[in-house]
Coordinates of C-alpha atoms and ligand atoms in Angstrom, one line a residue:
X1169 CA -37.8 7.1 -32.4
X1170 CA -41.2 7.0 -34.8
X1171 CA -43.3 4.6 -32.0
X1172 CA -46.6 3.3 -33.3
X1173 CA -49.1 2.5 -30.8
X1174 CA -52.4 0.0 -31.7
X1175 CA -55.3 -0.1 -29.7
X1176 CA -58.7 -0.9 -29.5
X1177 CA -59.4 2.3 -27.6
X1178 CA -58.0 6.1 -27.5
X1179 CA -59.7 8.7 -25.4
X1180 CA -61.2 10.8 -26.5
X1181 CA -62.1 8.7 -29.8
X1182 CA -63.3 5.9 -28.0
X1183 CA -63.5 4.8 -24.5
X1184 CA -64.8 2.2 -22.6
X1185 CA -62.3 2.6 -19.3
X1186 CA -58.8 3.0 -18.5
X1187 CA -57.1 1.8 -21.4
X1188 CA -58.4 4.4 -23.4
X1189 CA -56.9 7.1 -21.0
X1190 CA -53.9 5.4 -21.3
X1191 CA -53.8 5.6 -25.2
X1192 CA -54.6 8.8 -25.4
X1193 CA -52.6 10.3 -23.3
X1194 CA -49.0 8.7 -22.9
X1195 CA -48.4 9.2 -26.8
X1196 CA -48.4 12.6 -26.1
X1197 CA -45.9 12.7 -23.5
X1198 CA -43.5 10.4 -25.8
X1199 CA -44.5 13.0 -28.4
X1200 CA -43.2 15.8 -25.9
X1201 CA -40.1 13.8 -24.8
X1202 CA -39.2 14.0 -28.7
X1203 CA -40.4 11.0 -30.5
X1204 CA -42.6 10.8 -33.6
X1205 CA -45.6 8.7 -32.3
X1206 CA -48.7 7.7 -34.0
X1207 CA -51.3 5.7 -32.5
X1208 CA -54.0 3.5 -34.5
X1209 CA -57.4 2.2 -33.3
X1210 CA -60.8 0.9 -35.2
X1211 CA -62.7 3.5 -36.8
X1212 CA -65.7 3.0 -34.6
X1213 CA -68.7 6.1 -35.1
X1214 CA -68.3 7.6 -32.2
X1215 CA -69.0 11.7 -31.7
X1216 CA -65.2 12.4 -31.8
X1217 CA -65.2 11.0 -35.5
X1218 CA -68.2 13.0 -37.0
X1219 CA -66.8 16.5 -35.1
X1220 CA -63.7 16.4 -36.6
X1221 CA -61.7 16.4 -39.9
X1222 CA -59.9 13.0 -41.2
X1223 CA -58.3 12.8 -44.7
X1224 CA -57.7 9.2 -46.5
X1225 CA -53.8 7.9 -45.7
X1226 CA -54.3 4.5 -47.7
X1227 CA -56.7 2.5 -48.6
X1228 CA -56.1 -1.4 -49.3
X1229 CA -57.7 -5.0 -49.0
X1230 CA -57.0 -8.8 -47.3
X1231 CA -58.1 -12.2 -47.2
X1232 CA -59.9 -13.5 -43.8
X1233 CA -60.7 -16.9 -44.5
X1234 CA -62.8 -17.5 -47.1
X1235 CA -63.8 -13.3 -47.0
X1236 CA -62.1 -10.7 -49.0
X1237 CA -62.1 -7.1 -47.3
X1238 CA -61.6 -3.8 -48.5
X1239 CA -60.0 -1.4 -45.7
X1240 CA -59.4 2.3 -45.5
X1241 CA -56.9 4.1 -43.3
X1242 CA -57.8 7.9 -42.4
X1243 CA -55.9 10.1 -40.7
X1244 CA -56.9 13.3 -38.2
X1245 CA -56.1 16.4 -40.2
X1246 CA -55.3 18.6 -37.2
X1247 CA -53.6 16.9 -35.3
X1248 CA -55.7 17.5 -32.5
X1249 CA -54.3 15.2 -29.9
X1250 CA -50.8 15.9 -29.7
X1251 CA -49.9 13.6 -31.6
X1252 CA -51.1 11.3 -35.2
X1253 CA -53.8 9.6 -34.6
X1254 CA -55.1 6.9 -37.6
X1255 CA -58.6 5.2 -38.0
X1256 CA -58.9 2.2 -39.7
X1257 CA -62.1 1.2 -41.4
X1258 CA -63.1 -2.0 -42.8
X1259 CA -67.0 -1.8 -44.0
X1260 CA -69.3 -4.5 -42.4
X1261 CA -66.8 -4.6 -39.4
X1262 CA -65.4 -1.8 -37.6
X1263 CA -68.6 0.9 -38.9
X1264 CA -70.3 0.3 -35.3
X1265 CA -70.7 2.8 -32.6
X1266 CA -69.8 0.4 -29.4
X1267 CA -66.0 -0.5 -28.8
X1268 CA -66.8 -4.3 -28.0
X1269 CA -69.8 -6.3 -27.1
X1270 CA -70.7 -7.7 -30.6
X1271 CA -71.0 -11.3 -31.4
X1272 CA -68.3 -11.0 -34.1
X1273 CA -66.0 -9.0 -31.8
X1274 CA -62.9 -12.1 -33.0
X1275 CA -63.5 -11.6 -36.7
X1276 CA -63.5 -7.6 -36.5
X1277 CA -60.6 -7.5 -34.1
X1278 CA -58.9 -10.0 -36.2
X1279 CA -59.6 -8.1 -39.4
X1280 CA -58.3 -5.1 -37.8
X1281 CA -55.2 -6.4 -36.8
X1282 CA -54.3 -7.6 -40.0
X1283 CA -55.4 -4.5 -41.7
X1284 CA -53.0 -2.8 -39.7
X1285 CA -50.1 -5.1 -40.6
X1286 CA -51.0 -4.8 -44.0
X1287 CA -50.9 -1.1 -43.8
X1288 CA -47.5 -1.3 -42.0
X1289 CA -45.8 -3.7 -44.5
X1290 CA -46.9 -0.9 -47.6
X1291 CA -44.7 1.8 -45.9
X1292 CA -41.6 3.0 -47.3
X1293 CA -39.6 2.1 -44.3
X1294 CA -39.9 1.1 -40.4
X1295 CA -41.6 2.0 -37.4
X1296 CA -39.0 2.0 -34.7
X1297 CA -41.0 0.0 -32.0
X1298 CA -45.0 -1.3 -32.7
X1299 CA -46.5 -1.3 -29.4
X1300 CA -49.6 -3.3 -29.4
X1301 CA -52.6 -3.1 -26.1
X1302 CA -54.1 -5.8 -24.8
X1303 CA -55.9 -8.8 -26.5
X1304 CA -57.3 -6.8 -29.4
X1305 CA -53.8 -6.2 -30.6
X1306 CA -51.4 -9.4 -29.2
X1307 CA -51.9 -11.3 -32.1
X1308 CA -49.8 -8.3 -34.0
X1309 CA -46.5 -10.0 -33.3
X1310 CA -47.1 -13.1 -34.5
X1311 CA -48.7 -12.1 -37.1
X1312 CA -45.3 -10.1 -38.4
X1313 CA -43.1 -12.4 -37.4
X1314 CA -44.7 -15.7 -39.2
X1315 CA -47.6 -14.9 -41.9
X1316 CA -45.6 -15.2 -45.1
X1317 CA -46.7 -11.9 -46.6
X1318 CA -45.6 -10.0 -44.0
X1319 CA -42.5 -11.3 -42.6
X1320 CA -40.5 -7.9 -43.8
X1321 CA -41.7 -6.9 -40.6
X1322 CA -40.3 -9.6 -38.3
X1323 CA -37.0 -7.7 -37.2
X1324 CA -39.4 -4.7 -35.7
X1325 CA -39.2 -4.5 -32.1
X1326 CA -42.4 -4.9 -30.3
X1327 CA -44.1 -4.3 -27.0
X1328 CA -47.1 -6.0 -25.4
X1329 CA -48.6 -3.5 -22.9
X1330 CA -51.2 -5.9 -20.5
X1331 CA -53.9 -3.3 -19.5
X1332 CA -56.2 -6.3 -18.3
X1333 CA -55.3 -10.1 -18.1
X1334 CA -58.6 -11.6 -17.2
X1335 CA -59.6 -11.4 -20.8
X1336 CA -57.4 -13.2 -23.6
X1337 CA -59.6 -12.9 -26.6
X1338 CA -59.7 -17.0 -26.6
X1339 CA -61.0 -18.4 -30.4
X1340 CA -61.2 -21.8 -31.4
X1341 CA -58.8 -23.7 -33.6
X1342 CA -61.5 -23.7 -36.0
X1343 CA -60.8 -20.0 -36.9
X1344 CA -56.8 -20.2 -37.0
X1345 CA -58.0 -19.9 -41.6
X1346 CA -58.2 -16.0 -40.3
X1347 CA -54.9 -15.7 -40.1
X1348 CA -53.4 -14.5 -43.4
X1349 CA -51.4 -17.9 -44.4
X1350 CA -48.6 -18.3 -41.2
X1351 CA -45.8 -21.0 -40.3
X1352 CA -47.5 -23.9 -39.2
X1353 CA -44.4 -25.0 -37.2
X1354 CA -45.3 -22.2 -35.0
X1355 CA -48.8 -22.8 -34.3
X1356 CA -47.5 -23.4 -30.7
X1357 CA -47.0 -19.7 -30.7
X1358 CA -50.6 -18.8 -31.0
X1359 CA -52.1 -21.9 -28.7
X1360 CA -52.6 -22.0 -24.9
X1361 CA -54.8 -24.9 -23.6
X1362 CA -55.9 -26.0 -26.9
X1363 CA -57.3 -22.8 -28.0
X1364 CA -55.9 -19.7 -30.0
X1365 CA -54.8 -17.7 -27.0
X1366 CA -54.2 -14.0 -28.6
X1367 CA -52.9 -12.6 -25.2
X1368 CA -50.6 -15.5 -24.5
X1369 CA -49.6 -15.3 -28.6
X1370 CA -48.5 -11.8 -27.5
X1371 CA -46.7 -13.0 -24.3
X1372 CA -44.6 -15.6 -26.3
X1373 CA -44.2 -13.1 -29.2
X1374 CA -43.3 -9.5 -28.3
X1375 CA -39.9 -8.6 -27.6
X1376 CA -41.1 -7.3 -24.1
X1377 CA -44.5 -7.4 -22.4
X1378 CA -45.3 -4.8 -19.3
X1379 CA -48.2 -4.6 -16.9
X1380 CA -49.2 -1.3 -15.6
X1381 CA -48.3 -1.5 -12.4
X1382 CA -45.5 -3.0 -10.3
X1383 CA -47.8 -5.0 -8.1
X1384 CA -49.6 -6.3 -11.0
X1385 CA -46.9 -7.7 -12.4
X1386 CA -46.0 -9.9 -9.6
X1387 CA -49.7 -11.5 -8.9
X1388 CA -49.7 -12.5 -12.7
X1389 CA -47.8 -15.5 -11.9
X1390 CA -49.9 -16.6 -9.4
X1391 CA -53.3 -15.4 -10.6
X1392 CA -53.4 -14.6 -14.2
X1393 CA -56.7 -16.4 -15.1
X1394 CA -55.0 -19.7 -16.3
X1395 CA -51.6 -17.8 -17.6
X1396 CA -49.9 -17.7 -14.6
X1397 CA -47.1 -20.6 -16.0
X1398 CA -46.7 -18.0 -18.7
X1399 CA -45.9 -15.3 -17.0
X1400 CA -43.3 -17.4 -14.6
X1401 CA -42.0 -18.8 -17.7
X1402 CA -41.5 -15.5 -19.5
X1403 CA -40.7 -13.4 -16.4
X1404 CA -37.3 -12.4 -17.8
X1405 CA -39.1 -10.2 -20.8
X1406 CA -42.1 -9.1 -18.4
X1407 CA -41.8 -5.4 -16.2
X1408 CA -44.1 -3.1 -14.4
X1409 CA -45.1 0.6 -15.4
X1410 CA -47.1 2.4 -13.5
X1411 CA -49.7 4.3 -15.7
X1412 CA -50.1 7.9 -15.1
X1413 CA -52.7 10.3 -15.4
X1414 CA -53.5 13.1 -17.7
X1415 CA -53.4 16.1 -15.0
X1416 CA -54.2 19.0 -17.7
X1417 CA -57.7 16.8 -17.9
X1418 CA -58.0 15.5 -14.2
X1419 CA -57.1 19.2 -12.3
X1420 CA -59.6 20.2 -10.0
X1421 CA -58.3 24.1 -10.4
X1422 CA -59.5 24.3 -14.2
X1423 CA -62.0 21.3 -14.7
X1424 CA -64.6 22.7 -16.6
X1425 CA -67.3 19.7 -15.7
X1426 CA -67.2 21.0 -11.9
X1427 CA -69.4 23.6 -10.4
X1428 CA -66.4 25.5 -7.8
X1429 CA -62.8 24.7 -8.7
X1430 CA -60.6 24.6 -6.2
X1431 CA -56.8 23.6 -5.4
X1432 CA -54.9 22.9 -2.2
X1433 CA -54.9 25.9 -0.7
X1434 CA -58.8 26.0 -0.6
X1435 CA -60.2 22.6 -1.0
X1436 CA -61.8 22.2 2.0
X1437 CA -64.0 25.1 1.0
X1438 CA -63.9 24.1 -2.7
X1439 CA -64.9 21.1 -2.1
X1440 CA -68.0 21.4 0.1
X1441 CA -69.5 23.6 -2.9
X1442 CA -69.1 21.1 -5.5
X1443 CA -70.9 18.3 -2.3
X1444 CA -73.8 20.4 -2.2
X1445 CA -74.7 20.2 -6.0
X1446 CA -74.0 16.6 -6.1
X1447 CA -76.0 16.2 -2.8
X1448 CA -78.8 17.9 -3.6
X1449 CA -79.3 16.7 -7.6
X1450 CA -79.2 13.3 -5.6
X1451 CA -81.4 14.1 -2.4
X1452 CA -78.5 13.1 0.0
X1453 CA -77.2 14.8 3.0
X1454 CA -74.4 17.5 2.8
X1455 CA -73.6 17.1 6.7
X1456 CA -73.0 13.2 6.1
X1457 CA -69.5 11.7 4.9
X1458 CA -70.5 11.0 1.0
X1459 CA -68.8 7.7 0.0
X1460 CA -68.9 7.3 -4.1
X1461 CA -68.4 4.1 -6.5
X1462 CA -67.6 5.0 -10.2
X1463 CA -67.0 2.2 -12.5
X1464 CA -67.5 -0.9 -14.7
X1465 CA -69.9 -3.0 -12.5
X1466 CA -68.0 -6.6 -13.1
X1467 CA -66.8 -9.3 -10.4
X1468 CA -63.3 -8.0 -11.0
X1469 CA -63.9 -4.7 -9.5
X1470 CA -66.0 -6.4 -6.6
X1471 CA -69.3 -4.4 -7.9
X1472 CA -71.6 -7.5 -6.2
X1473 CA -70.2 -6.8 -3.0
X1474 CA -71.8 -3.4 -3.0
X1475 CA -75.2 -3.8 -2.2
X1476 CA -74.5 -6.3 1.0
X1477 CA -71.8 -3.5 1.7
X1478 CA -73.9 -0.8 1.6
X1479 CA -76.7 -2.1 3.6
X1480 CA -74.8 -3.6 6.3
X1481 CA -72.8 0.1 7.1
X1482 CA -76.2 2.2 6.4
X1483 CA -77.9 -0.3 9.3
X1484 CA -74.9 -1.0 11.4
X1485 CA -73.8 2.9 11.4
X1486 CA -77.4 3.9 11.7
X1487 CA -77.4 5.6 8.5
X1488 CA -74.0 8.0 9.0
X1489 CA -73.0 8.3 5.8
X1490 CA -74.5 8.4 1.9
X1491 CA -73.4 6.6 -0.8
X1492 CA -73.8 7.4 -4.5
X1493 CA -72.8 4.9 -7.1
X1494 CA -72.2 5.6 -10.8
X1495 CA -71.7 2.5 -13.2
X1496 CA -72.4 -0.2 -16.1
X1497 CA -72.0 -3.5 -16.4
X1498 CA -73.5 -6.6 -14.9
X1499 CA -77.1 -6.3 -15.7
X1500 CA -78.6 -8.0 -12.6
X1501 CA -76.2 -5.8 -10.7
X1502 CA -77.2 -2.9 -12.7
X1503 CA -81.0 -3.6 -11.2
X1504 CA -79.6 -4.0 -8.1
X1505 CA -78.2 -0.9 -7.4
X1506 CA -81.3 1.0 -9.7
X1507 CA -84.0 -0.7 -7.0
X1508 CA -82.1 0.6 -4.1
X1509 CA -82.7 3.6 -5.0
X1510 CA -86.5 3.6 -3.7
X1511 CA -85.1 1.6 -0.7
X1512 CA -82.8 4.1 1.0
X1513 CA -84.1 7.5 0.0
X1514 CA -82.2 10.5 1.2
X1515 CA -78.7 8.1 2.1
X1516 CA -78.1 6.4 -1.4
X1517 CA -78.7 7.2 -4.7
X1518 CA -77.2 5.4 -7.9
X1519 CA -77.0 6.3 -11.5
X1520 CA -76.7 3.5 -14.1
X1521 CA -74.7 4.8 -17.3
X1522 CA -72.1 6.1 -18.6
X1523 CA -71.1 9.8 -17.6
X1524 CA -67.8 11.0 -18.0
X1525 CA -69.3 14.9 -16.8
X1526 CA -71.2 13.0 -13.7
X1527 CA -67.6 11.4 -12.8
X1528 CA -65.6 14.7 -12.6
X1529 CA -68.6 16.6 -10.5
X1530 CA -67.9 13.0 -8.3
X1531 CA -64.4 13.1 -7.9
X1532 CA -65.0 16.7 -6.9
X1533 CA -67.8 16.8 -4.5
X1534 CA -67.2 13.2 -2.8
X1535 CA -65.5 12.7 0.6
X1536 CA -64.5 9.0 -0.5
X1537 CA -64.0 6.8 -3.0
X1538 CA -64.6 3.2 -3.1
X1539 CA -62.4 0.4 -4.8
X1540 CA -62.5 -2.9 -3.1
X1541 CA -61.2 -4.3 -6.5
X1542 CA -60.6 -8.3 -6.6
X1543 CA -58.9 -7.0 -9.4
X1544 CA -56.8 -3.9 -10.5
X1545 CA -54.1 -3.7 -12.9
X1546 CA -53.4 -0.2 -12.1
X1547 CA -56.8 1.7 -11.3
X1548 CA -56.6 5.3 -12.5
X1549 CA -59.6 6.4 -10.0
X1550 CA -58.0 6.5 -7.1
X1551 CA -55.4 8.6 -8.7
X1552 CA -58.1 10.9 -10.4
X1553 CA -59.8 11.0 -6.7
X1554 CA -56.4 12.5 -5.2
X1555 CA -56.0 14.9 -7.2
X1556 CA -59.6 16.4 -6.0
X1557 CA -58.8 15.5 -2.3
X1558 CA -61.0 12.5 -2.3
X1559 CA -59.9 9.8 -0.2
X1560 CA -59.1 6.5 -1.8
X1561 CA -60.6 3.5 0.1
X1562 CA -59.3 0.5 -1.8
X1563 CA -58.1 -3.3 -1.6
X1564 CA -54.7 -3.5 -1.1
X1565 CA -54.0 -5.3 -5.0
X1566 CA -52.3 -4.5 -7.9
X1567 CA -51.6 -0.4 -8.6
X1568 CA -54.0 0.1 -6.3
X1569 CA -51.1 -1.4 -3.6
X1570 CA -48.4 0.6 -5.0
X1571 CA -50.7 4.5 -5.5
X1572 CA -52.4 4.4 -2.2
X1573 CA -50.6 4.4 1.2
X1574 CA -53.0 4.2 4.3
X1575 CA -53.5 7.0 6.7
X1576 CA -52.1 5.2 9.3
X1577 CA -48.8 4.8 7.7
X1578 CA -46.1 8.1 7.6
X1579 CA -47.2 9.8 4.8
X1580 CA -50.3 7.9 4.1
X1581 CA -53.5 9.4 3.1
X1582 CA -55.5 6.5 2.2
X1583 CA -57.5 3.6 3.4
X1584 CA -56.4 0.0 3.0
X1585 CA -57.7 -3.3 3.5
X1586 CA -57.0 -6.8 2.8
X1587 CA -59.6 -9.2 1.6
X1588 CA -63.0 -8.2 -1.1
X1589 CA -65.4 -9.2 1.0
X1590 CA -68.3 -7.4 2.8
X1591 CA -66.5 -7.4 6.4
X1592 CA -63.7 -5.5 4.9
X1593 CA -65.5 -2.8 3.2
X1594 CA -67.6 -1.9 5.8
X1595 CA -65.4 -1.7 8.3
X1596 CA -62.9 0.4 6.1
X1597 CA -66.3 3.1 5.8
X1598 CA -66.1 2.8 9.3
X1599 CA -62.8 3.8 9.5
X1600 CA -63.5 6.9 7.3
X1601 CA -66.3 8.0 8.9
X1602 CA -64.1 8.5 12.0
X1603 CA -61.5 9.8 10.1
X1604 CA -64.4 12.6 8.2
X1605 CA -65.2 14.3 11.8
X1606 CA -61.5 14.1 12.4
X1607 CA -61.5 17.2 10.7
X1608 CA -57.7 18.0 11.4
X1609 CA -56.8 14.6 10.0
X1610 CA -58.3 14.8 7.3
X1611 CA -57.7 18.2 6.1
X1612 CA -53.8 17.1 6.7
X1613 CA -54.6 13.8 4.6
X1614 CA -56.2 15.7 1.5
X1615 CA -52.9 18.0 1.2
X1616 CA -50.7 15.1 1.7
X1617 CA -52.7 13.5 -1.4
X1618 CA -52.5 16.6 -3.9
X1619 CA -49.6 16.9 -3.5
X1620 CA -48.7 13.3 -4.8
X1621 CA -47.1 13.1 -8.3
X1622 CA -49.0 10.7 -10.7
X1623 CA -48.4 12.2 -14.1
X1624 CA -46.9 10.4 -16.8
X1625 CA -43.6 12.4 -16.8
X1626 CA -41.5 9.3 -15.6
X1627 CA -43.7 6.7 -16.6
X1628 CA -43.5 8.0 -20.1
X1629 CA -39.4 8.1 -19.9
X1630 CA -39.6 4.4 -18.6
X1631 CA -41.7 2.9 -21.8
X1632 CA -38.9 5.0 -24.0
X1633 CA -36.2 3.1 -22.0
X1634 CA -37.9 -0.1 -22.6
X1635 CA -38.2 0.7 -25.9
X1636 CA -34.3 1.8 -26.0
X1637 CA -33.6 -1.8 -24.8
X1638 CA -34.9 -3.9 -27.9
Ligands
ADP58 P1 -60.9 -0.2 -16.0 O1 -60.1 0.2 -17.1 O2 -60.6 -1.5 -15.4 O3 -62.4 0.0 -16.2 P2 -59.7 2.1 -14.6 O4 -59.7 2.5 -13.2 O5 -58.3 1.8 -15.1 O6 -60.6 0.8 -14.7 O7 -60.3 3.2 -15.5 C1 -61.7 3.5 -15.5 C2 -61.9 4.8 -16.2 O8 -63.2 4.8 -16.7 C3 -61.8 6.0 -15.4 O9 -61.5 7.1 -16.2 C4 -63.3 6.2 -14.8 O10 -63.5 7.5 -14.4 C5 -64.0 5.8 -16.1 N1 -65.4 5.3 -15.9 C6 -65.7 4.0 -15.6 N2 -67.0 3.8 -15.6 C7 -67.5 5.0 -15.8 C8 -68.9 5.5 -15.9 N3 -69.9 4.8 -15.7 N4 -69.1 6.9 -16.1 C9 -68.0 7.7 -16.3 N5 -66.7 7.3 -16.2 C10 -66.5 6.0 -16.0

């Protein structure tokens, strides 16, 4: 099958969090399985795009509105990925270096999603499947099903992959002109609650939608931040697949950000050297259980709760364990965590930024990880964490409900709660604590969690069969 993939990120072109590991990484397994896969995403000026070499693929121009663009297609020459991976650049809209953020974010994802149907309708003959990610991209279906000048597209099958459902890309009715000139019978298609609704447009329009985990799947239709009648509408097209994770990248025995790598058979030892770097760039105590937070520092993945969290089990456990947080997001939060710095010298210590080298030496030298998510479609750090014998501490919700079993449980080698609220999370620290100077435990828990198998090898051969079934 030739499978075209569109995206707003790819890592390691652009990332901003997990979809972008997803991007760039199950193309290459479908590539490997033996299917001709490309995968297209703005051409935003990001390091990856300056160090290597692209060559021009096409180059051709649209209407948005009452604005005429020019856009450019350019291709990686080496195929460094493992598969073909196309930029698309439309001057005055795509040439920035962040992935999102902008005031303009609907007219440059709009533009790019039409220059990418444009681009598609030009070829000599037809993708096999167009899988589109997220908001950024739903509004791909519609568009090649009912904008006139495309509709030589319509019979492609599609696929609507939900990374993230709490943001829909909402844009007022006053910007449906954007659109190159459509079906006005089906402007039901594009609305939801009197808006332009690109996620929902992509619910209603794909030939199948999937979520990236099981779990996920099934809390859509009861909390889907006002989609939830969608969902139980469209159930019949919707399915779960677990994302996996890239284990040549996330492999504790050849990571080249760590200082000692290790793998099963040594990682008690292993990781005790990478805990003392980390402890001492970040003054904290190597004896201590080291309890880490690495993320996006939003509601959804309970970020505000931290602070309370931390404070209460640093007072109520008389300082027994150190925390070490690494994050951006909210900025209040973001201040937050900074100040606290000052405020519990030698037991906390936070780093505000992005660091993708930071998060590896992390994952290596911590004890646990926290995730007391309100909301996780799948979560890839708790899967990263296992694979460097770090225990996951997370809120039983979405993939993190169907990666992590608690230690309690046959088998388990996690920690589990219920509810995102302060209570929880500090008695769940509690519960590792114990479970740290249980040293037998836990050496039995970290084997148990290496040894779990979380690569894409049958996620990948599920998209193909869902592909195989449109
Ligand atoms: P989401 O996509 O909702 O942000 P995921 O768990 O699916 O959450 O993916 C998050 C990804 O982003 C992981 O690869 C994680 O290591 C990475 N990440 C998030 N924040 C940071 C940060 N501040 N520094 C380095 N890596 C980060």
């Amino acid at each position: 099958m030739e499978i075209i993939h569109i995206s707003a990120e790819c890592y390691p072109m652009a990332k901003v969090g997990g979809l972008a590991d997803v991007v760039g990484t199950l193309p290459r397994y479908q590539q490997e399985l033996g299917h001709y896969v490309k995968v297209v995403v703005p051409m935003h000026r990001t390091k990856f795009l300056y160090d290597h070499e692209w060559v021009v693929d096409h180059k051709g121009s649209f209407g948005m509105g009452p604005f005429q663009y020019e856009y450019t297609i350019i291709k990686e020459k080496h195929n460094t990925l493992g598969f073909d991976l196309y930029c698309v650049d439309i001057f005055g809209l795509l040439d920035r270096e962040k992935v999102y953020t902008y005031e303009d974010d609907t007219e440059r994802f709009t533009a790019f999603q039409i220059a990418v149907v444009d681009w598609l309708s030009n070829w000599q003959h037809r993708p096999d499947v167009v899988h589109v990610h997220d908001h950024h991209t739903a509004l791909i279906p519609f568009m090649m099903q009912h904008c006139f000048a495309y509709r030589q597209l319509a019979s492609i099958p599609t696929v609507l992959t939900i990374h993230n459902a709490q943001y829909q890309g909402w844009m007022g009715w006053d910007k449906s002109h954007y659109l190159p000139a459509w079906d006005s019978w089906q402007w039901g298609k594009l609305d939801w609650n009197d808006t332009i609704n690109p996620l929902a447009s992509g619910i209603k329009c794909a030939s199948k939608v999937s979520t990236v985990s099981p779990s996920y799947m099934e809390e859509l239709t009861s909390t889907a931040n006002g989609l939830e009648k969608l969902f139980e509408y469209e159930r019949g097209k919707c399915s779960g697949i677990l994302n996996g994770i890239d284990t040549t990248v996330w492999n504790a025995l050849t990571d080249t950000y760590i200082l000692d790598n290790f793998s099963e058979a040594d990682v008690d030892a292993g990781k005790q050297l990478n805990k003392k770097k980390l402890c001492q760039d970040f003054g904290l105590d190597i004896n201590k259980p080291l309890f880490i937070f690495i993320g996006r520092l939003v509601a959804e993945k309970a970020a505000d709760l931290l602070p309370l969290a931390i404070g209460d089990a640093l007072y109520h456990m008389n300082n027994k364990m150190n925390f070490l947080i690494l994050g951006s997001g909210d900025p209040d939060l973001e201040k937050q965590l900074a100040a606290m710095n000052q405020h519990y010298v030698g037991y906390y210590n936070s780093q505000i930024g992005y660091n993708e080298k930071l998060a590896h030496q992390m994952y290596a030298g911590a004890d646990f990880i926290l995730m007391p998510s309100r909301v996780e479609p799948c979560g890839l750090n708790q899967m990263y964490a296992m694979r460097y014998g770090t225990v996951p501490v997370v809120r039983s919700t979405g993939g993190l409900k169907d990666t992590v079993i608690d230690f309690g449980e046959p088998g388990g080698f996690g920690i589990r709660f219920n509810s995102a609220s302060v209570w929880d999370i500090t008695y769940s620290i509690h519960r590792g604590v114990d479970l740290y100077h249980d040293k037998e435990t836990l050496a039995a828990v970290r084997q148990r969690m290496m040894q779990v198998d979380n690569s894409w090898q049958s996620s990948a051969g599920k998209y193909i069969n869902l592909y195989q079934s449109i």
